[in-house]
PDB file of C-alpha atoms in Angstrom:
ATOM      1  CA  UNK A   1      23.742   4.350  25.043  1.00 63.00           C
ATOM      2  CA  UNK A   2      20.913   3.749  22.586  1.00 70.00           C
ATOM      3  CA  UNK A   3      21.477   1.132  19.912  1.00 87.00           C
ATOM      4  CA  UNK A   4      19.233   2.752  17.319  1.00 95.00           C
ATOM      5  CA  UNK A   5      18.054   6.323  16.693  1.00 96.00           C
ATOM      6  CA  UNK A   6      14.830   7.000  14.788  1.00 97.00           C
ATOM      7  CA  UNK A   7      15.628   9.612  12.116  1.00 98.00           C
ATOM      8  CA  UNK A   8      12.191   9.391  10.476  1.00 97.00           C
ATOM      9  CA  UNK A   9       9.298   7.378  11.919  1.00 97.00           C
ATOM     10  CA  UNK A  10       7.397   6.452   8.744  1.00 96.00           C
ATOM     11  CA  UNK A  11       3.617   6.369   8.452  1.00 96.00           C
ATOM     12  CA  UNK A  12       2.694   4.175  11.438  1.00 97.00           C
ATOM     13  CA  UNK A  13       5.611   2.507  13.177  1.00 98.00           C
ATOM     14  CA  UNK A  14       5.213   0.748  16.508  1.00 98.00           C
ATOM     15  CA  UNK A  15       6.889  -1.818  18.705  1.00 98.00           C
ATOM     16  CA  UNK A  16       5.016  -5.121  18.665  1.00 98.00           C
ATOM     17  CA  UNK A  17       5.629  -8.576  20.059  1.00 98.00           C
ATOM     18  CA  UNK A  18       3.409 -11.651  19.861  1.00 97.00           C
ATOM     19  CA  UNK A  19       0.664  -9.962  21.927  1.00 97.00           C
ATOM     20  CA  UNK A  20      -0.827  -9.333  25.349  1.00 97.00           C
ATOM     21  CA  UNK A  21      -2.676 -12.504  26.331  1.00 95.00           C
ATOM     22  CA  UNK A  22      -4.687 -13.256  29.461  1.00 94.00           C
ATOM     23  CA  UNK A  23      -6.357  -9.879  30.016  1.00 94.00           C
ATOM     24  CA  UNK A  24      -9.332  -9.844  27.635  1.00 93.00           C
ATOM     25  CA  UNK A  25     -11.657 -10.674  30.549  1.00 90.00           C
ATOM     26  CA  UNK A  26     -10.700  -7.246  31.923  1.00 92.00           C
ATOM     27  CA  UNK A  27     -11.362  -5.574  28.565  1.00 91.00           C
ATOM     28  CA  UNK A  28      -7.663  -5.330  27.615  1.00 93.00           C
ATOM     29  CA  UNK A  29      -7.066  -6.227  23.978  1.00 93.00           C
ATOM     30  CA  UNK A  30      -4.400  -8.661  22.772  1.00 95.00           C
ATOM     31  CA  UNK A  31      -2.750  -6.334  20.212  1.00 96.00           C
ATOM     32  CA  UNK A  32       0.614  -7.710  18.956  1.00 97.00           C
ATOM     33  CA  UNK A  33       2.052  -8.051  15.452  1.00 98.00           C
ATOM     34  CA  UNK A  34      -0.476  -8.039  12.622  1.00 98.00           C
ATOM     35  CA  UNK A  35       1.700 -10.536  10.679  1.00 98.00           C
ATOM     36  CA  UNK A  36       2.831 -12.847  13.463  1.00 97.00           C
ATOM     37  CA  UNK A  37       4.576 -15.295  11.135  1.00 98.00           C
ATOM     38  CA  UNK A  38       6.831 -12.491   9.834  1.00 98.00           C
ATOM     39  CA  UNK A  39       7.560 -11.404  13.424  1.00 98.00           C
ATOM     40  CA  UNK A  40       8.414 -14.943  14.541  1.00 98.00           C
ATOM     41  CA  UNK A  41      10.721 -15.569  11.559  1.00 98.00           C
ATOM     42  CA  UNK A  42      12.464 -12.200  12.048  1.00 98.00           C
ATOM     43  CA  UNK A  43      13.250 -13.127  15.633  1.00 98.00           C
ATOM     44  CA  UNK A  44      14.495 -16.605  14.701  1.00 98.00           C
ATOM     45  CA  UNK A  45      16.852 -15.059  12.140  1.00 97.00           C
ATOM     46  CA  UNK A  46      18.644 -13.041  14.835  1.00 97.00           C
ATOM     47  CA  UNK A  47      18.682 -15.752  17.500  1.00 97.00           C
ATOM     48  CA  UNK A  48      15.858 -14.310  19.623  1.00 97.00           C
ATOM     49  CA  UNK A  49      12.898 -16.069  21.156  1.00 97.00           C
ATOM     50  CA  UNK A  50      10.064 -16.076  18.617  1.00 97.00           C
ATOM     51  CA  UNK A  51       7.819 -13.836  20.713  1.00 96.00           C
ATOM     52  CA  UNK A  52      10.335 -10.996  21.209  1.00 98.00           C
ATOM     53  CA  UNK A  53       9.373  -7.440  20.252  1.00 98.00           C
ATOM     54  CA  UNK A  54      10.211  -6.038  16.829  1.00 98.00           C
ATOM     55  CA  UNK A  55       9.485  -2.826  14.962  1.00 98.00           C
ATOM     56  CA  UNK A  56       6.331  -3.012  12.803  1.00 98.00           C
ATOM     57  CA  UNK A  57       6.024  -0.554   9.900  1.00 98.00           C
ATOM     58  CA  UNK A  58       2.952   0.002   7.720  1.00 98.00           C
ATOM     59  CA  UNK A  59       2.960   1.037   4.031  1.00 97.00           C
ATOM     60  CA  UNK A  60       5.700   3.688   4.429  1.00 96.00           C
ATOM     61  CA  UNK A  61       8.718   2.759   6.511  1.00 95.00           C
ATOM     62  CA  UNK A  62      11.067   4.400   8.971  1.00 98.00           C
ATOM     63  CA  UNK A  63      14.680   5.577   8.745  1.00 98.00           C
ATOM     64  CA  UNK A  64      16.925   4.250  11.513  1.00 98.00           C
ATOM     65  CA  UNK A  65      20.543   5.042  12.347  1.00 97.00           C
ATOM     66  CA  UNK A  66      22.586   2.430  14.206  1.00 97.00           C
ATOM     67  CA  UNK A  67      24.802   3.737  16.975  1.00 95.00           C
ATOM     68  CA  UNK A  68      26.298   0.304  17.599  1.00 94.00           C
ATOM     69  CA  UNK A  69      27.034  -2.640  15.305  1.00 95.00           C
ATOM     70  CA  UNK A  70      23.889  -4.778  15.254  1.00 96.00           C
ATOM     71  CA  UNK A  71      22.526  -8.051  13.941  1.00 96.00           C
ATOM     72  CA  UNK A  72      19.108  -7.484  12.392  1.00 97.00           C
ATOM     73  CA  UNK A  73      16.563  -9.202  10.157  1.00 97.00           C
ATOM     74  CA  UNK A  74      13.886  -7.634   7.951  1.00 98.00           C
ATOM     75  CA  UNK A  75      10.762  -9.634   7.117  1.00 98.00           C
ATOM     76  CA  UNK A  76       7.143  -9.127   6.063  1.00 98.00           C
ATOM     77  CA  UNK A  77       6.096  -6.862   3.230  1.00 97.00           C
ATOM     78  CA  UNK A  78       8.686  -5.325   0.924  1.00 97.00           C
ATOM     79  CA  UNK A  79       9.009  -1.633   1.838  1.00 98.00           C
ATOM     80  CA  UNK A  80      12.215  -1.323  -0.201  1.00 97.00           C
ATOM     81  CA  UNK A  81      14.821  -1.399   2.592  1.00 98.00           C
ATOM     82  CA  UNK A  82      18.199   0.222   1.912  1.00 97.00           C
ATOM     83  CA  UNK A  83      21.346   0.382   4.018  1.00 97.00           C
ATOM     84  CA  UNK A  84      23.475   3.456   3.353  1.00 96.00           C
ATOM     85  CA  UNK A  85      21.640   3.926   0.061  1.00 96.00           C
ATOM     86  CA  UNK A  86      22.046   0.366  -1.218  1.00 96.00           C
ATOM     87  CA  UNK A  87      19.155  -2.127  -1.487  1.00 96.00           C
ATOM     88  CA  UNK A  88      19.337  -4.829   1.155  1.00 95.00           C
ATOM     89  CA  UNK A  89      17.710  -8.279   0.896  1.00 95.00           C
ATOM     90  CA  UNK A  90      15.095  -9.517   3.340  1.00 97.00           C
ATOM     91  CA  UNK A  91      14.403 -12.761   5.245  1.00 97.00           C
ATOM     92  CA  UNK A  92      18.002 -13.303   6.388  1.00 96.00           C
ATOM     93  CA  UNK A  93      20.310 -12.098   9.175  1.00 96.00           C
ATOM     94  CA  UNK A  94      22.182  -8.888   8.381  1.00 96.00           C
ATOM     95  CA  UNK A  95      25.200  -7.501  10.207  1.00 95.00           C
ATOM     96  CA  UNK A  96      24.885  -3.732  10.138  1.00 95.00           C
ATOM     97  CA  UNK A  97      27.793  -1.498  11.086  1.00 95.00           C
ATOM     98  CA  UNK A  98      27.877   1.309  13.639  1.00 95.00           C
ATOM     99  CA  UNK A  99      26.820   4.573  12.000  1.00 96.00           C
ATOM    100  CA  UNK A 100      24.924   2.922   9.132  1.00 97.00           C
ATOM    101  CA  UNK A 101      21.449   4.107   8.155  1.00 98.00           C
ATOM    102  CA  UNK A 102      18.624   1.681   7.416  1.00 98.00           C
ATOM    103  CA  UNK A 103      15.973   3.400   5.325  1.00 98.00           C
ATOM    104  CA  UNK A 104      12.614   2.078   4.156  1.00 98.00           C
ATOM    105  CA  UNK A 105      10.547   3.623   1.386  1.00 96.00           C
ATOM    106  CA  UNK A 106       7.010   2.531   0.493  1.00 96.00           C
ATOM    107  CA  UNK A 107       5.358  -0.846   0.130  1.00 96.00           C
ATOM    108  CA  UNK A 108       5.816  -2.498  -3.258  1.00 96.00           C
ATOM    109  CA  UNK A 109       4.680  -5.911  -2.013  1.00 96.00           C
ATOM    110  CA  UNK A 110       2.628  -6.578   1.086  1.00 96.00           C
ATOM    111  CA  UNK A 111       1.758  -3.917   3.635  1.00 97.00           C
ATOM    112  CA  UNK A 112       3.784  -4.398   6.835  1.00 98.00           C
ATOM    113  CA  UNK A 113       7.507  -4.914   7.411  1.00 98.00           C
ATOM    114  CA  UNK A 114       9.247  -6.059  10.596  1.00 98.00           C
ATOM    115  CA  UNK A 115      12.757  -5.374  11.893  1.00 98.00           C
ATOM    116  CA  UNK A 116      14.123  -7.628  14.618  1.00 98.00           C
ATOM    117  CA  UNK A 117      17.259  -6.801  16.590  1.00 97.00           C
ATOM    118  CA  UNK A 118      19.457  -9.454  18.173  1.00 97.00           C
ATOM    119  CA  UNK A 119      18.824  -9.165  21.904  1.00 96.00           C
ATOM    120  CA  UNK A 120      15.347  -7.722  21.370  1.00 96.00           C
ATOM    121  CA  UNK A 121      14.076  -4.223  22.092  1.00 96.00           C
ATOM    122  CA  UNK A 122      14.487  -3.142  25.711  1.00 95.00           C
ATOM    123  CA  UNK A 123      11.203  -1.512  26.676  1.00 96.00           C
ATOM    124  CA  UNK A 124       9.170  -2.299  29.810  1.00 95.00           C
ATOM    125  CA  UNK A 125       6.526  -4.977  29.595  1.00 96.00           C
ATOM    126  CA  UNK A 126       2.963  -3.928  30.353  1.00 96.00           C
ATOM    127  CA  UNK A 127       0.840  -6.884  31.372  1.00 96.00           C
ATOM    128  CA  UNK A 128       3.560  -9.280  30.182  1.00 96.00           C
ATOM    129  CA  UNK A 129       3.873  -7.753  26.712  1.00 97.00           C
ATOM    130  CA  UNK A 130       5.926  -5.079  24.958  1.00 98.00           C
ATOM    131  CA  UNK A 131       3.237  -4.534  22.289  1.00 98.00           C
ATOM    132  CA  UNK A 132       2.056  -0.979  21.701  1.00 98.00           C
ATOM    133  CA  UNK A 133      -1.666  -0.300  21.977  1.00 96.00           C
ATOM    134  CA  UNK A 134      -1.849   3.303  20.840  1.00 96.00           C
ATOM    135  CA  UNK A 135      -5.537   3.913  21.646  1.00 94.00           C
ATOM    136  CA  UNK A 136      -4.902   3.086  25.324  1.00 94.00           C
ATOM    137  CA  UNK A 137      -1.388   4.533  25.385  1.00 96.00           C
ATOM    138  CA  UNK A 138       0.241   1.394  26.795  1.00 96.00           C
ATOM    139  CA  UNK A 139       3.215  -0.753  25.858  1.00 96.00           C
ATOM    140  CA  UNK A 140       6.019  -0.131  23.375  1.00 97.00           C
ATOM    141  CA  UNK A 141       7.775   3.220  23.747  1.00 96.00           C
ATOM    142  CA  UNK A 142       5.541   5.487  25.875  1.00 96.00           C
ATOM    143  CA  UNK A 143       2.444   3.771  24.447  1.00 97.00           C
ATOM    144  CA  UNK A 144       2.679   5.561  21.087  1.00 97.00           C
ATOM    145  CA  UNK A 145       4.009   5.281  17.567  1.00 98.00           C
ATOM    146  CA  UNK A 146       7.719   5.915  17.170  1.00 98.00           C
ATOM    147  CA  UNK A 147       8.726   9.531  16.613  1.00 97.00           C
ATOM    148  CA  UNK A 148      11.736  11.343  15.213  1.00 97.00           C
ATOM    149  CA  UNK A 149      14.552  11.387  17.774  1.00 96.00           C
ATOM    150  CA  UNK A 150      13.428   8.303  19.700  1.00 97.00           C
ATOM    151  CA  UNK A 151      16.181   5.980  20.851  1.00 96.00           C
ATOM    152  CA  UNK A 152      15.897   2.202  21.180  1.00 96.00           C
ATOM    153  CA  UNK A 153      18.200  -0.113  23.062  1.00 95.00           C
ATOM    154  CA  UNK A 154      18.745  -3.784  22.316  1.00 94.00           C
ATOM    155  CA  UNK A 155      19.618  -6.473  24.866  1.00 93.00           C
ATOM    156  CA  UNK A 156      22.213  -9.191  25.181  1.00 94.00           C
ATOM    157  CA  UNK A 157      22.755 -11.471  22.213  1.00 96.00           C
ATOM    158  CA  UNK A 158      22.075 -15.208  22.319  1.00 96.00           C
ATOM    159  CA  UNK A 159      24.749 -17.710  21.360  1.00 95.00           C
ATOM    160  CA  UNK A 160      22.995 -18.128  17.988  1.00 96.00           C
ATOM    161  CA  UNK A 161      23.188 -14.378  17.364  1.00 96.00           C
ATOM    162  CA  UNK A 162      26.872 -14.293  18.330  1.00 96.00           C
ATOM    163  CA  UNK A 163      27.626 -17.206  15.982  1.00 95.00           C
ATOM    164  CA  UNK A 164      25.652 -15.733  13.068  1.00 95.00           C
ATOM    165  CA  UNK A 165      27.301 -12.333  13.488  1.00 95.00           C
ATOM    166  CA  UNK A 166      30.754 -13.902  13.555  1.00 94.00           C
ATOM    167  CA  UNK A 167      30.069 -15.843  10.382  1.00 92.00           C
ATOM    168  CA  UNK A 168      28.662 -12.778   8.621  1.00 93.00           C
ATOM    169  CA  UNK A 169      31.682 -10.709   9.626  1.00 92.00           C
ATOM    170  CA  UNK A 170      34.042 -13.277   8.096  1.00 90.00           C
ATOM    171  CA  UNK A 171      31.994 -14.132   4.996  1.00 84.00           C
ATOM    172  CA  UNK A 172      32.635 -12.679   1.565  1.00 78.00           C
ATOM    173  CA  UNK A 173      28.989 -13.413   0.619  1.00 75.00           C
ATOM    174  CA  UNK A 174      26.948 -12.196   3.590  1.00 71.00           C
ATOM    175  CA  UNK A 175      23.585 -12.695   1.865  1.00 69.00           C
ATOM    176  CA  UNK A 176      24.051 -16.248   0.563  1.00 79.00           C
ATOM    177  CA  UNK A 177      20.990 -17.806   2.223  1.00 90.00           C
ATOM    178  CA  UNK A 178      17.528 -16.765   3.300  1.00 94.00           C
ATOM    179  CA  UNK A 179      14.209 -18.109   4.620  1.00 95.00           C
ATOM    180  CA  UNK A 180      11.406 -18.770   2.153  1.00 94.00           C
ATOM    181  CA  UNK A 181       8.230 -17.272   3.729  1.00 94.00           C
ATOM    182  CA  UNK A 182       5.794 -18.301   1.015  1.00 90.00           C
ATOM    183  CA  UNK A 183       4.434 -21.483   2.593  1.00 89.00           C
ATOM    184  CA  UNK A 184       3.298 -19.313   5.532  1.00 95.00           C
ATOM    185  CA  UNK A 185       2.487 -15.918   4.014  1.00 96.00           C
ATOM    186  CA  UNK A 186       1.014 -15.344   0.541  1.00 94.00           C
ATOM    187  CA  UNK A 187       1.806 -11.965  -0.937  1.00 92.00           C
ATOM    188  CA  UNK A 188      -0.729 -12.237  -3.774  1.00 84.00           C
ATOM    189  CA  UNK A 189      -2.593  -9.041  -4.532  1.00 80.00           C
ATOM    190  CA  UNK A 190      -6.032 -10.698  -4.431  1.00 85.00           C
ATOM    191  CA  UNK A 191      -5.642 -13.878  -2.386  1.00 91.00           C
ATOM    192  CA  UNK A 192      -8.219 -16.399  -1.284  1.00 95.00           C
ATOM    193  CA  UNK A 193      -8.668 -16.210   2.501  1.00 97.00           C
ATOM    194  CA  UNK A 194      -9.910 -19.355   4.233  1.00 98.00           C
ATOM    195  CA  UNK A 195     -12.637 -19.028   6.841  1.00 98.00           C
ATOM    196  CA  UNK A 196     -14.817 -21.086   9.136  1.00 98.00           C
ATOM    197  CA  UNK A 197     -18.538 -20.494   9.433  1.00 97.00           C
ATOM    198  CA  UNK A 198     -19.301 -17.829  12.035  1.00 97.00           C
ATOM    199  CA  UNK A 199     -21.673 -18.442  14.919  1.00 95.00           C
ATOM    200  CA  UNK A 200     -24.526 -16.598  13.124  1.00 96.00           C
ATOM    201  CA  UNK A 201     -23.753 -17.943   9.638  1.00 97.00           C
ATOM    202  CA  UNK A 202     -27.052 -19.817   9.409  1.00 96.00           C
ATOM    203  CA  UNK A 203     -28.998 -16.636  10.237  1.00 96.00           C
ATOM    204  CA  UNK A 204     -27.997 -15.046   6.912  1.00 97.00           C
ATOM    205  CA  UNK A 205     -30.185 -15.572   3.840  1.00 97.00           C
ATOM    206  CA  UNK A 206     -29.085 -17.943   1.086  1.00 97.00           C
ATOM    207  CA  UNK A 207     -28.246 -15.175  -1.392  1.00 97.00           C
ATOM    208  CA  UNK A 208     -25.924 -13.562   1.157  1.00 97.00           C
ATOM    209  CA  UNK A 209     -24.175 -16.832   1.979  1.00 97.00           C
ATOM    210  CA  UNK A 210     -23.667 -17.545  -1.718  1.00 97.00           C
ATOM    211  CA  UNK A 211     -22.394 -14.030  -2.422  1.00 97.00           C
ATOM    212  CA  UNK A 212     -19.972 -14.109   0.512  1.00 98.00           C
ATOM    213  CA  UNK A 213     -18.191 -17.136  -0.908  1.00 97.00           C
ATOM    214  CA  UNK A 214     -18.373 -16.303  -4.603  1.00 97.00           C
ATOM    215  CA  UNK A 215     -17.907 -12.532  -4.968  1.00 96.00           C
ATOM    216  CA  UNK A 216     -14.748 -10.510  -4.210  1.00 97.00           C
ATOM    217  CA  UNK A 217     -14.714  -8.005  -1.354  1.00 97.00           C
ATOM    218  CA  UNK A 218     -12.512  -4.926  -1.499  1.00 97.00           C
ATOM    219  CA  UNK A 219     -10.551  -3.737   1.538  1.00 97.00           C
ATOM    220  CA  UNK A 220     -11.523  -0.085   1.853  1.00 97.00           C
ATOM    221  CA  UNK A 221      -9.289   2.736   3.023  1.00 96.00           C
ATOM    222  CA  UNK A 222     -10.980   2.355   6.433  1.00 96.00           C
ATOM    223  CA  UNK A 223      -8.484  -0.358   7.322  1.00 95.00           C
ATOM    224  CA  UNK A 224      -6.122  -0.233  10.279  1.00 96.00           C
ATOM    225  CA  UNK A 225      -4.810  -2.387  13.092  1.00 97.00           C
ATOM    226  CA  UNK A 226      -8.301  -2.501  14.633  1.00 96.00           C
ATOM    227  CA  UNK A 227     -10.247  -3.749  11.633  1.00 97.00           C
ATOM    228  CA  UNK A 228     -10.732  -3.870   7.877  1.00 98.00           C
ATOM    229  CA  UNK A 229     -14.004  -2.490   6.522  1.00 98.00           C
ATOM    230  CA  UNK A 230     -14.900  -4.322   3.306  1.00 98.00           C
ATOM    231  CA  UNK A 231     -16.987  -3.269   0.318  1.00 98.00           C
ATOM    232  CA  UNK A 232     -18.883  -5.792  -1.770  1.00 97.00           C
ATOM    233  CA  UNK A 233     -22.249  -7.523  -2.065  1.00 97.00           C
ATOM    234  CA  UNK A 234     -24.525  -6.555   0.804  1.00 97.00           C
ATOM    235  CA  UNK A 235     -25.258  -9.310   3.321  1.00 98.00           C
ATOM    236  CA  UNK A 236     -28.621  -9.683   5.043  1.00 97.00           C
ATOM    237  CA  UNK A 237     -30.164 -11.781   7.793  1.00 96.00           C
ATOM    238  CA  UNK A 238     -33.300 -13.822   7.189  1.00 95.00           C
ATOM    239  CA  UNK A 239     -34.929 -11.841   9.971  1.00 90.00           C
ATOM    240  CA  UNK A 240     -33.936  -9.080  12.350  1.00 85.00           C
ATOM    241  CA  UNK A 241     -32.236 -10.295  15.493  1.00 82.00           C
ATOM    242  CA  UNK A 242     -31.100  -8.667  18.713  1.00 79.00           C
ATOM    243  CA  UNK A 243     -27.708  -9.702  20.019  1.00 83.00           C
ATOM    244  CA  UNK A 244     -25.814  -9.277  23.250  1.00 83.00           C
ATOM    245  CA  UNK A 245     -22.156  -8.343  22.913  1.00 88.00           C
ATOM    246  CA  UNK A 246     -19.993 -11.431  23.066  1.00 89.00           C
ATOM    247  CA  UNK A 247     -16.349 -12.382  22.689  1.00 91.00           C
ATOM    248  CA  UNK A 248     -14.638 -11.766  19.349  1.00 94.00           C
ATOM    249  CA  UNK A 249     -11.118 -12.475  18.200  1.00 96.00           C
ATOM    250  CA  UNK A 250      -8.544 -11.717  15.503  1.00 97.00           C
ATOM    251  CA  UNK A 251     -10.168 -12.578  12.178  1.00 98.00           C
ATOM    252  CA  UNK A 252     -13.806 -12.475  13.275  1.00 98.00           C
ATOM    253  CA  UNK A 253     -15.961 -11.281  10.340  1.00 98.00           C
ATOM    254  CA  UNK A 254     -18.851  -9.185  11.631  1.00 97.00           C
ATOM    255  CA  UNK A 255     -21.719  -7.781   9.557  1.00 97.00           C
ATOM    256  CA  UNK A 256     -23.248  -4.512  10.806  1.00 96.00           C
ATOM    257  CA  UNK A 257     -26.653  -3.212   9.732  1.00 94.00           C
ATOM    258  CA  UNK A 258     -25.381  -1.785   6.422  1.00 96.00           C
ATOM    259  CA  UNK A 259     -24.527  -5.329   5.226  1.00 97.00           C
ATOM    260  CA  UNK A 260     -20.828  -4.608   4.571  1.00 98.00           C
ATOM    261  CA  UNK A 261     -18.493  -6.964   6.497  1.00 98.00           C
ATOM    262  CA  UNK A 262     -15.791  -5.879   8.936  1.00 98.00           C
ATOM    263  CA  UNK A 263     -12.817  -8.130   9.726  1.00 98.00           C
ATOM    264  CA  UNK A 264     -11.461  -7.572  13.234  1.00 98.00           C
ATOM    265  CA  UNK A 265      -7.663  -7.339  13.339  1.00 97.00           C
ATOM    266  CA  UNK A 266      -4.912  -7.303  15.996  1.00 97.00           C
ATOM    267  CA  UNK A 267      -6.140  -4.186  17.873  1.00 96.00           C
ATOM    268  CA  UNK A 268      -9.777  -5.336  17.863  1.00 94.00           C
ATOM    269  CA  UNK A 269     -12.101  -4.771  20.789  1.00 90.00           C
ATOM    270  CA  UNK A 270     -12.665  -7.726  23.123  1.00 93.00           C
ATOM    271  CA  UNK A 271     -16.427  -8.028  22.451  1.00 93.00           C
ATOM    272  CA  UNK A 272     -18.776  -7.288  19.567  1.00 90.00           C
ATOM    273  CA  UNK A 273     -22.518  -7.178  19.047  1.00 90.00           C
ATOM    274  CA  UNK A 274     -22.871  -7.696  15.287  1.00 95.00           C
ATOM    275  CA  UNK A 275     -23.758 -11.049  13.679  1.00 96.00           C
ATOM    276  CA  UNK A 276     -20.658 -13.041  12.774  1.00 97.00           C
ATOM    277  CA  UNK A 277     -20.779 -14.662   9.346  1.00 98.00           C
ATOM    278  CA  UNK A 278     -17.272 -16.130   9.408  1.00 98.00           C
ATOM    279  CA  UNK A 279     -13.958 -16.511  11.200  1.00 98.00           C
ATOM    280  CA  UNK A 280     -10.659 -16.262   9.299  1.00 98.00           C
ATOM    281  CA  UNK A 281      -8.503 -19.274  10.112  1.00 98.00           C
ATOM    282  CA  UNK A 282      -5.413 -18.504  12.169  1.00 98.00           C
ATOM    283  CA  UNK A 283      -3.070 -19.750   9.450  1.00 98.00           C
ATOM    284  CA  UNK A 284      -4.334 -17.067   7.013  1.00 98.00           C
ATOM    285  CA  UNK A 285      -4.207 -14.045   9.336  1.00 98.00           C
ATOM    286  CA  UNK A 286      -0.657 -13.124   8.295  1.00 98.00           C
ATOM    287  CA  UNK A 287      -1.653 -13.157   4.614  1.00 97.00           C
ATOM    288  CA  UNK A 288      -4.644 -10.972   5.486  1.00 97.00           C
ATOM    289  CA  UNK A 289      -2.409  -8.568   7.436  1.00 97.00           C
ATOM    290  CA  UNK A 290      -0.275  -7.995   4.332  1.00 97.00           C
ATOM    291  CA  UNK A 291      -3.163  -6.803   2.151  1.00 97.00           C
ATOM    292  CA  UNK A 292      -3.226  -3.115   1.286  1.00 96.00           C
ATOM    293  CA  UNK A 293      -6.357  -0.938   1.027  1.00 96.00           C
ATOM    294  CA  UNK A 294      -8.103  -1.171  -2.353  1.00 95.00           C
ATOM    295  CA  UNK A 295      -7.073  -4.786  -2.870  1.00 95.00           C
ATOM    296  CA  UNK A 296      -9.703  -7.492  -2.774  1.00 95.00           C
ATOM    297  CA  UNK A 297     -10.169 -10.902  -1.214  1.00 96.00           C
ATOM    298  CA  UNK A 298     -12.197 -13.993  -1.952  1.00 97.00           C
ATOM    299  CA  UNK A 299     -13.386 -16.075   0.969  1.00 98.00           C
ATOM    300  CA  UNK A 300     -13.055 -19.844   0.888  1.00 97.00           C
ATOM    301  CA  UNK A 301     -14.951 -22.019   3.334  1.00 97.00           C
ATOM    302  CA  UNK A 302     -13.035 -24.751   5.177  1.00 98.00           C
ATOM    303  CA  UNK A 303     -13.965 -26.915   8.146  1.00 97.00           C
ATOM    304  CA  UNK A 304     -12.350 -26.931  11.582  1.00 97.00           C
ATOM    305  CA  UNK A 305     -10.341 -30.096  10.924  1.00 98.00           C
ATOM    306  CA  UNK A 306      -8.787 -28.574   7.789  1.00 98.00           C
ATOM    307  CA  UNK A 307      -8.025 -25.316   9.609  1.00 98.00           C
ATOM    308  CA  UNK A 308      -6.273 -27.186  12.415  1.00 98.00           C
ATOM    309  CA  UNK A 309      -4.294 -29.294   9.940  1.00 98.00           C
ATOM    310  CA  UNK A 310      -3.042 -26.209   8.077  1.00 97.00           C
ATOM    311  CA  UNK A 311      -2.080 -24.525  11.359  1.00 98.00           C
ATOM    312  CA  UNK A 312      -0.135 -27.588  12.535  1.00 98.00           C
ATOM    313  CA  UNK A 313       1.633 -27.777   9.167  1.00 97.00           C
ATOM    314  CA  UNK A 314       2.656 -24.134   9.519  1.00 97.00           C
ATOM    315  CA  UNK A 315       3.951 -24.701  13.047  1.00 97.00           C
ATOM    316  CA  UNK A 316       6.014 -27.619  11.710  1.00 97.00           C
ATOM    317  CA  UNK A 317       7.460 -25.330   9.019  1.00 97.00           C
ATOM    318  CA  UNK A 318       8.430 -22.785  11.695  1.00 97.00           C
ATOM    319  CA  UNK A 319      10.106 -25.497  13.740  1.00 97.00           C
ATOM    320  CA  UNK A 320      12.098 -26.534  10.665  1.00 97.00           C
ATOM    321  CA  UNK A 321      13.100 -22.920  10.015  1.00 97.00           C
ATOM    322  CA  UNK A 322      14.346 -22.628  13.616  1.00 97.00           C
ATOM    323  CA  UNK A 323      16.369 -25.832  13.278  1.00 96.00           C
ATOM    324  CA  UNK A 324      17.915 -24.762   9.965  1.00 95.00           C
ATOM    325  CA  UNK A 325      18.944 -21.368  11.365  1.00 95.00           C
ATOM    326  CA  UNK A 326      20.580 -23.023  14.370  1.00 93.00           C
ATOM    327  CA  UNK A 327      22.437 -25.353  12.009  1.00 93.00           C
ATOM    328  CA  UNK A 328      23.597 -22.351   9.952  1.00 90.00           C
ATOM    329  CA  UNK A 329      24.919 -20.782  13.144  1.00 90.00           C
ATOM    330  CA  UNK A 330      26.663 -23.965  14.272  1.00 87.00           C
ATOM    331  CA  UNK A 331      28.541 -24.967  11.119  1.00 77.00           C
TER     332      UNK A 331
END
């Protein structure tokens, strides 16, 4: 018996886990959650391993009916979740009854929401990942976005999930605590995104380098899981150069011939042949993933040591969140 039935799929709803690593040398992309901090916290809140698959929704969310009582958590952008018509808070475990309907509307803050189910989503792994890569038709549920009538099944609950569900069932205030995501994800409309110099940074002229770090760039409507096309001051090289395609990653900022940057996102290709002016630091990728089209960003230059320090601080915060949730389950 399915645990969840998809009544309405929303705009672009897929199953994503932490990603498909180890296959880029064969041309297979990593994919995975765009906002990986939101995915990891959602899983912690229902007692799953951090890398477990969740549902990822973009801008306009899905409507799901639960055919069994479930423990869930909703994180990421605020797509106005409701259960049986009543608003439901995010960033905390929620015990949802058999027959209830979880409905999302549209994004009022951020861009992407995540729903984790205790026990995870039971779909086959493809190359050690449950993530959906729609362009190749692999992973998730039949390699595609979720559709009306799809059924999803969750697995066995962990002891943390069992304990949290028991406490929620007995509590008169089921929403009394939550996780604060703001040290990890900034939901500002026009945030500053920290970057490292790209491998061709010094090949750009001085005016372009100055403009890149002083002028805002707008995320155009050509923005999806593969990449964000930006609009802003045009960037130019000091002289024309020919490049071989080489490895790129999540957050690589390429500049094609028209001078308008492109940020590669979770479903990026494995190689690229455009000059790379910058690389978004890993710690800021979740904030970037939550930006909607027609919002703008400012780029801030940091060095590698600072980027590593911020990333380690964020990992420490996640460890503390995991410990606090386990304590909540235990006492």
